[in-house]
CSV table of C-alpha atoms and ligand atoms in Angstrom, one decimal:
chain,number,residue,atom,x,y,z
S,787,MET,CA,0.0,-0.1,0.1
S,788,LEU,CA,2.9,2.3,0.8
S,789,GLU,CA,5.6,1.3,-1.4
S,790,THR,CA,7.1,4.3,-3.4
S,791,ASN,CA,9.3,4.9,-6.2
S,792,PHE,CA,11.2,8.1,-5.6
S,793,ALA,CA,13.4,9.2,-8.5
S,794,GLY,CA,14.2,5.6,-9.6
S,795,ILE,CA,14.8,4.5,-6.0
S,796,LYS,CA,12.5,1.8,-4.7
S,797,MET,CA,11.3,2.3,-1.2
S,798,ARG,CA,9.1,0.0,1.1
S,799,ASN,CA,7.4,3.1,2.3
S,800,PRO,CA,7.6,6.9,1.6
S,801,THR,CA,9.2,8.0,5.1
S,802,VAL,CA,12.8,9.3,4.9
S,803,LEU,CA,15.0,10.3,7.9
S,804,ALA,CA,16.0,13.9,7.2
S,805,SER,CA,19.4,15.1,7.2
S,806,GLY,CA,21.3,16.1,10.3
S,807,ILE,CA,19.2,14.2,12.9
S,808,LEU,CA,21.3,11.1,13.5
S,809,GLY,CA,24.7,11.8,12.2
S,810,THR,CA,26.4,9.8,9.4
S,811,GLY,CA,27.1,6.5,11.3
S,812,SER,CA,26.0,3.1,9.8
S,813,ASP,CA,24.9,1.8,13.2
S,814,LEU,CA,22.1,4.4,13.6
S,815,MET,CA,21.1,4.4,9.9
S,816,GLN,CA,20.4,0.5,10.3
S,817,ARG,CA,18.4,0.9,13.4
S,818,VAL,CA,16.3,3.7,12.1
S,819,VAL,CA,15.4,1.5,9.3
S,820,GLU,CA,15.2,-2.0,11.2
S,821,GLU,CA,13.8,-0.9,14.5
S,822,GLY,CA,12.2,2.5,13.3
S,823,GLY,CA,10.7,1.4,10.0
S,824,ALA,CA,12.1,4.2,7.9
S,825,GLY,CA,11.8,3.6,4.1
S,826,ALA,CA,15.1,5.6,3.4
S,827,VAL,CA,17.7,7.4,5.4
S,828,THR,CA,19.7,10.7,4.8
S,829,MET,CA,22.9,11.2,6.3
S,830,LYS,CA,24.1,14.4,8.0
S,831,SER,CA,25.7,16.9,5.4
S,832,ILE,CA,29.1,16.2,4.6
S,833,GLY,CA,31.4,19.0,4.0
S,834,PRO,CA,35.0,19.3,2.4
S,835,GLU,CA,36.7,19.4,5.6
S,836,GLU,CA,36.4,18.6,9.4
S,837,ARG,CA,34.1,21.2,11.2
S,838,MET,CA,33.5,21.7,14.7
S,839,GLY,CA,30.0,23.5,14.3
S,840,HIS,CA,29.0,26.2,16.8
S,841,ALA,CA,29.3,26.1,20.7
S,842,ASN,CA,26.4,25.1,22.9
S,843,PRO,CA,23.7,25.7,23.4
S,844,SER,CA,23.1,24.7,19.9
S,845,VAL,CA,19.8,22.9,19.9
S,846,ILE,CA,16.8,24.0,22.0
S,847,GLU,CA,13.0,23.0,22.2
S,848,TRP,CA,10.4,25.7,22.6
S,849,GLU,CA,6.8,25.7,22.6
S,850,HIS,CA,6.0,25.0,19.0
S,851,GLY,CA,9.1,23.4,17.7
S,852,MET,CA,12.9,23.3,17.8
S,853,LEU,CA,15.6,26.0,17.1
S,854,ASN,CA,19.1,24.9,16.1
S,855,ALA,CA,22.4,26.4,15.1
S,856,VAL,CA,24.6,23.3,15.0
S,857,GLY,CA,26.6,24.9,12.4
S,858,LEU,CA,26.9,22.0,10.1
S,859,PRO,CA,29.6,20.0,12.1
S,860,SER,CA,31.2,17.4,9.9
S,861,PRO,CA,34.0,14.9,9.9
S,862,GLY,CA,34.9,16.0,6.3
S,863,TYR,CA,34.7,13.6,3.4
S,864,GLU,CA,38.3,12.4,3.8
S,865,ASN,CA,37.7,11.3,7.3
S,866,MET,CA,34.8,8.8,6.9
S,867,GLU,CA,36.2,5.6,5.6
S,868,GLU,CA,34.9,3.6,8.8
S,869,GLU,CA,31.4,5.1,8.2
S,870,TRP,CA,31.5,4.2,4.7
S,871,GLU,CA,32.9,0.7,5.3
S,872,GLY,CA,29.7,0.0,7.6
S,873,LEU,CA,27.2,1.7,5.1
S,874,SER,CA,28.4,-0.5,2.5
S,875,LYS,CA,26.7,-3.4,3.8
S,876,ARG,CA,23.4,-1.8,4.1
S,877,ASN,CA,20.3,-3.2,2.5
S,878,TYR,CA,18.2,-0.1,2.5
S,879,PRO,CA,18.3,3.2,0.3
S,880,LEU,CA,20.9,5.7,1.3
S,881,ILE,CA,20.9,9.4,0.6
S,882,ALA,CA,24.0,11.2,1.3
S,883,SER,CA,23.8,15.0,1.7
S,884,ILE,CA,26.6,17.4,1.0
S,885,TYR,CA,27.4,21.0,1.4
S,886,GLY,CA,30.0,23.4,0.2
S,887,ALA,CA,30.8,27.2,0.4
S,888,SER,CA,31.6,27.3,-3.2
S,889,ILE,CA,30.8,25.5,-6.5
S,890,GLU,CA,34.5,24.0,-6.3
S,891,GLU,CA,33.9,22.7,-2.9
S,892,PHE,CA,30.5,21.0,-3.8
S,893,VAL,CA,32.0,19.3,-6.5
S,894,LEU,CA,35.1,18.1,-4.7
S,895,VAL,CA,32.8,16.5,-2.1
S,896,ALA,CA,30.2,15.2,-4.8
S,897,LYS,CA,33.1,13.5,-6.7
S,898,ASN,CA,34.3,11.7,-3.6
S,899,VAL,CA,30.9,10.9,-2.0
S,900,ALA,CA,29.7,9.5,-5.6
S,901,LYS,CA,32.5,6.7,-5.3
S,902,LYS,CA,30.7,5.2,-2.4
S,903,LYS,CA,27.7,4.8,-4.4
S,904,PRO,CA,24.7,6.2,-2.3
S,905,GLU,CA,21.3,5.6,-4.0
S,906,ALA,CA,21.0,9.7,-4.0
S,907,ILE,CA,23.0,12.5,-3.3
S,908,GLU,CA,21.2,15.5,-1.5
S,909,ILE,CA,22.8,18.8,-2.1
S,910,ASN,CA,22.2,21.2,0.8
S,911,ILE,CA,22.0,24.4,-1.1
S,912,SER,CA,20.7,26.2,2.0
S,913,CYS,CA,24.1,27.2,3.0
S,914,PRO,CA,26.0,30.5,2.5
S,915,ASN,CA,28.3,30.7,-0.6
S,916,THR,CA,31.4,32.5,0.6
S,917,LYS,CA,32.2,33.9,-2.8
S,918,GLU,CA,29.1,35.6,-3.0
S,919,HIS,CA,29.6,37.4,0.4
S,920,GLY,CA,27.4,34.7,2.2
S,921,GLN,CA,24.5,34.6,0.1
S,922,ILE,CA,22.8,31.3,0.4
S,923,PHE,CA,23.0,29.5,-2.9
S,924,GLY,CA,19.4,28.3,-2.8
S,925,VAL,CA,18.0,31.8,-2.7
S,926,ASN,CA,19.4,32.6,-6.3
S,927,GLU,CA,18.4,30.9,-9.5
S,928,ASP,CA,21.6,31.3,-11.4
S,929,ALA,CA,23.7,29.9,-8.5
S,930,SER,CA,21.4,27.1,-8.0
S,931,ILE,CA,21.6,26.1,-11.6
S,932,GLU,CA,25.4,26.2,-11.5
S,933,VAL,CA,25.7,24.2,-8.5
S,934,VAL,CA,23.1,21.5,-9.7
S,935,SER,CA,24.7,21.1,-13.2
S,936,ALA,CA,28.2,21.2,-11.9
S,937,VAL,CA,27.5,18.3,-9.3
S,938,LYS,CA,25.2,16.5,-11.8
S,939,LYS,CA,28.1,16.1,-14.0
S,940,GLU,CA,30.3,14.7,-11.4
S,941,ILE,CA,27.7,12.0,-9.9
S,942,GLY,CA,26.3,10.7,-13.3
S,943,ASP,CA,23.6,8.1,-12.8
S,944,ILE,CA,23.2,8.8,-9.1
S,945,SER,CA,20.0,10.7,-8.3
S,946,LEU,CA,20.5,14.3,-7.4
S,947,ILE,CA,18.1,15.7,-4.9
S,948,ALA,CA,18.4,19.6,-4.4
S,949,LYS,CA,17.5,20.6,-0.9
S,950,LEU,CA,15.8,23.9,-1.1
S,951,THR,CA,15.3,26.8,1.7
S,952,PRO,CA,12.0,28.4,2.3
S,953,GLN,CA,14.0,31.6,2.6
S,954,ALA,CA,14.1,31.8,-1.2
S,955,TYR,CA,11.9,34.7,-2.5
S,956,ASN,CA,10.2,32.4,-5.1
S,957,ILE,CA,10.9,28.6,-4.2
S,958,ALA,CA,9.0,27.5,-7.1
S,959,ALA,CA,11.2,29.4,-9.6
S,960,ILE,CA,14.5,27.9,-7.8
S,961,ALA,CA,12.8,24.3,-8.0
S,962,ALA,CA,12.3,24.7,-11.7
S,963,ALA,CA,15.8,26.1,-12.3
S,964,CYS,CA,17.1,23.0,-10.4
S,965,GLU,CA,15.1,20.8,-12.6
S,966,LYS,CA,16.4,22.4,-15.7
S,967,ALA,CA,19.8,22.0,-14.6
S,968,GLY,CA,19.5,18.2,-13.9
S,969,ALA,CA,18.2,17.6,-10.6
S,970,ASN,CA,16.1,14.3,-10.3
S,971,ALA,CA,14.2,15.5,-7.3
S,972,ILE,CA,13.6,18.4,-5.0
S,973,CYS,CA,13.6,18.3,-1.3
S,974,ALA,CA,11.8,20.9,0.6
S,975,ILE,CA,12.2,22.4,3.1
S,976,ASN,CA,15.1,23.1,5.2
S,977,THR,CA,14.7,25.1,8.6
S,978,VAL,CA,13.5,28.5,8.7
S,979,ALA,CA,15.7,31.1,10.2
S,980,GLY,CA,14.6,32.3,13.8
S,981,MET,CA,15.7,33.4,17.2
S,982,VAL,CA,14.4,32.7,20.7
S,983,ILE,CA,15.5,35.3,23.5
S,984,ASP,CA,15.4,34.4,27.3
S,985,ILE,CA,13.7,37.4,28.8
S,986,ASP,CA,15.0,36.5,32.3
S,987,ALA,CA,18.6,36.4,31.2
S,988,ARG,CA,17.9,39.0,28.6
S,989,ARG,CA,20.0,37.2,25.9
S,990,PRO,CA,19.4,34.9,23.1
S,991,VAL,CA,19.0,31.2,24.2
S,992,LEU,CA,21.3,30.1,21.3
S,993,PHE,CA,25.2,30.6,21.7
S,994,ASN,CA,25.0,31.6,17.9
S,995,ARG,CA,22.0,33.9,18.7
S,996,PHE,CA,20.1,32.8,15.4
S,997,GLY,CA,19.2,29.5,14.4
S,998,GLY,CA,16.9,27.3,12.0
S,999,VAL,CA,13.4,26.6,13.3
S,1000,SER,CA,12.0,23.0,12.7
S,1001,GLY,CA,9.3,20.9,13.9
S,1002,PRO,CA,5.5,21.8,14.2
S,1003,ALA,CA,5.8,25.5,13.8
S,1004,ILE,CA,7.1,25.2,10.2
S,1005,LYS,CA,4.7,22.6,8.9
S,1006,PRO,CA,2.4,25.2,7.1
S,1007,VAL,CA,5.5,26.8,5.7
S,1008,GLY,CA,6.8,23.3,4.2
S,1009,ILE,CA,3.0,22.6,3.0
S,1010,LYS,CA,3.0,25.8,1.0
S,1011,CYS,CA,6.3,25.4,-0.5
S,1012,VAL,CA,5.6,21.9,-1.6
S,1013,TYR,CA,2.3,23.0,-3.1
S,1014,GLN,CA,4.0,25.7,-5.0
S,1015,ILE,CA,6.9,23.4,-6.3
S,1016,PHE,CA,4.5,20.7,-7.4
S,1017,ASP,CA,3.0,23.2,-10.0
S,1018,ALA,CA,6.4,24.2,-11.1
S,1019,VAL,CA,8.2,20.9,-11.7
S,1020,LYS,CA,7.8,17.3,-13.0
S,1021,ILE,CA,10.5,15.7,-10.7
S,1022,PRO,CA,9.1,14.1,-7.6
S,1023,ILE,CA,9.4,16.1,-4.1
S,1024,LEU,CA,10.6,14.9,-0.7
S,1025,GLY,CA,8.4,17.0,1.5
S,1026,MET,CA,9.4,18.0,5.0
S,1027,GLY,CA,8.6,20.4,7.9
S,1028,GLY,CA,7.0,19.6,11.2
S,1029,ILE,CA,5.7,15.8,10.1
S,1030,SER,CA,5.2,13.8,13.2
S,1031,ASN,CA,1.9,11.8,12.4
S,1032,GLY,CA,0.2,10.1,9.6
S,1033,ARG,CA,-2.1,13.2,9.1
S,1034,ASP,CA,0.9,15.3,8.7
S,1035,ALA,CA,2.4,13.0,6.1
S,1036,ILE,CA,-0.8,12.7,4.1
S,1037,GLU,CA,-1.1,16.5,4.0
S,1038,PHE,CA,2.3,16.6,2.4
S,1039,ILE,CA,1.3,14.0,-0.2
S,1040,GLN,CA,-1.8,15.9,-1.1
S,1041,ALA,CA,0.2,19.2,-1.6
S,1042,GLY,CA,2.2,17.1,-4.0
S,1043,ALA,CA,5.1,15.3,-2.2
S,1044,THR,CA,6.0,11.7,-3.2
S,1045,THR,CA,8.1,11.1,-0.1
S,1046,VAL,CA,8.0,12.5,3.3
S,1047,GLY,CA,11.0,13.3,5.7
S,1048,ILE,CA,10.9,13.4,9.3
S,1049,GLY,CA,13.7,15.4,11.4
S,1050,SER,CA,12.6,16.8,14.5
S,1051,GLY,CA,9.8,14.2,14.9
S,1052,VAL,CA,12.6,11.7,15.6
S,1053,LEU,CA,14.1,13.8,18.3
S,1054,TYR,CA,10.7,14.2,20.0
S,1055,SER,CA,9.3,10.8,19.7
S,1056,GLY,CA,12.3,8.3,18.9
S,1057,PHE,CA,12.9,6.0,16.0
S,1058,ASP,CA,9.4,4.4,16.2
S,1059,VAL,CA,7.9,7.7,14.7
S,1060,PHE,CA,8.4,6.0,11.2
S,1061,LYS,CA,6.4,3.0,12.0
S,1062,LYS,CA,3.7,5.2,13.7
S,1063,VAL,CA,3.6,7.5,10.7
S,1064,CYS,CA,3.2,4.6,8.3
S,1065,ASN,CA,0.6,2.8,10.2
S,1066,GLU,CA,-1.6,6.0,10.6
S,1067,MET,CA,-1.4,6.7,7.0
S,1068,GLU,CA,-2.5,3.2,6.2
S,1069,ASN,CA,-5.4,3.5,8.6
S,1070,TRP,CA,-6.4,6.7,7.0
S,1071,MET,CA,-6.2,5.3,3.4
S,1072,LYS,CA,-8.2,2.4,4.4
S,1073,ALA,CA,-11.0,4.6,6.1
S,1074,ASN,CA,-11.1,6.6,3.0
S,1075,LYS,CA,-10.9,4.0,0.5
S,1076,VAL,CA,-7.6,5.1,-1.1
S,1077,GLU,CA,-5.6,2.1,-2.3
S,1078,SER,CA,-2.3,3.9,-3.3
S,1079,LEU,CA,-0.5,7.2,-2.6
S,1080,GLU,CA,-0.7,7.9,-6.3
S,1081,GLU,CA,-4.4,8.3,-5.8
S,1082,ILE,CA,-4.0,11.2,-3.6
S,1083,ARG,CA,-0.9,12.8,-4.5
S,1084,GLY,CA,-1.3,16.6,-5.4
S,1085,VAL,CA,-5.0,16.2,-5.1
S,1086,ALA,CA,-5.4,19.5,-3.0
S,1087,HIS,CA,-4.6,21.2,-6.3
S,1088,GLY,CA,-8.2,20.4,-7.3
O,2351,LIG,C1,19.6,19.4,14.8
O,2351,LIG,C2,19.1,19.6,13.3
O,2351,LIG,C3,20.3,19.4,12.5
O,2351,LIG,C4,20.1,19.5,11.1
O,2351,LIG,N1,21.0,19.5,10.0
O,2351,LIG,C5,20.9,19.5,8.8
O,2351,LIG,C6,21.9,19.0,7.8
O,2351,LIG,O1,23.1,18.6,8.2
O,2351,LIG,N2,21.5,19.3,6.6
O,2351,LIG,C7,20.4,19.6,6.0
O,2351,LIG,O2,20.1,19.7,4.8
O,2351,LIG,N3,19.4,19.8,6.8
O,2351,LIG,C8,19.7,19.8,8.3
O,2351,LIG,N4,18.7,19.8,9.1
O,2351,LIG,C9,17.3,20.3,8.5
O,2351,LIG,C10,16.4,19.0,8.7
O,2351,LIG,O3,16.8,18.1,7.7
O,2351,LIG,C11,14.9,19.2,8.1
O,2351,LIG,O4,15.1,19.9,6.7
O,2351,LIG,C12,14.2,20.2,8.9
O,2351,LIG,O5,14.5,20.1,10.3
O,2351,LIG,C13,12.6,20.2,8.7
O,2351,LIG,O6,12.2,19.2,9.0
O,2351,LIG,P1,11.4,18.6,10.5
O,2351,LIG,O7,10.7,19.7,11.0
O,2351,LIG,O8,11.0,17.4,10.5
O,2351,LIG,O9,12.8,18.7,11.6
O,2351,LIG,C14,18.7,20.0,10.5
O,2351,LIG,C15,17.8,19.9,11.6
O,2351,LIG,C16,17.8,19.8,12.9
O,2351,LIG,C17,16.7,20.0,13.8
């Protein structure tokens, strides 16, 4: 009932572990599939060199979601042999996420990660381009086209997923630009920039002051972005932002998503959230006489 084909990847169900939630190690990836029931997993974004990330507090929970400024900590693509060795024995679809501060860095990481043959490579273009004075790649159509086509050239047959930021003025135009440049799928959304102040301490709560909002607070933002992207592209969409139950997942599918990512929901509810979401999706489908997700994909467009 829930089997899904996503950009050429066969999945037993449409749930995907979002990037950055459980690191890059094979043990946790295996557990989230076996015990948790995820249909596919995304690794934490891998960068060109080792990076420590921001000082603590870097992740906090507030009334309606989470706020994080982990700062893309990464072991660097050259220091991951042990992880890749473990991951090479996997029997589930693996999405490797990469980032860079320039096109050259994206290409370098993509070339090396592609040698490990993940089922897909997700490019996190929600990070700033240092050559463009810190402007985020994914808010600019030309920069998005440049990075997608350069990475696609390196990775050949491996599916390329472009992960977009809701901070783009016109996310549908960015998605269309990525499709034109050779992306095989779109992932939306990454976190939304935000800040929380502790009024008693009279200071921002995060050490980095600003961070990315995720969880229930951003679900309407994710739904709106997926809805607009669905109208603009033919390639499939991995929708995410605040999914924690079956109804949230069905809502994303009705907006136009083919697969659904869960990030903060894992931190709130544990690995089991994937099984729970799948069971609730199936129950909703049975109650509504829906036999396949195909029947309801994008139906909210009328
Ligand atoms: C602690 C934390 C770390 C994250 N790290 C990454 C990352 O390395 N790469 C990335 O593309 N997205 C990262 N994200 C964003 C998530 O993959 C996801 O797009 C976002 O949190 C929205 O989904 P959610 O509401 O289900 O968490 C991170 C999110 C959180 C909460």
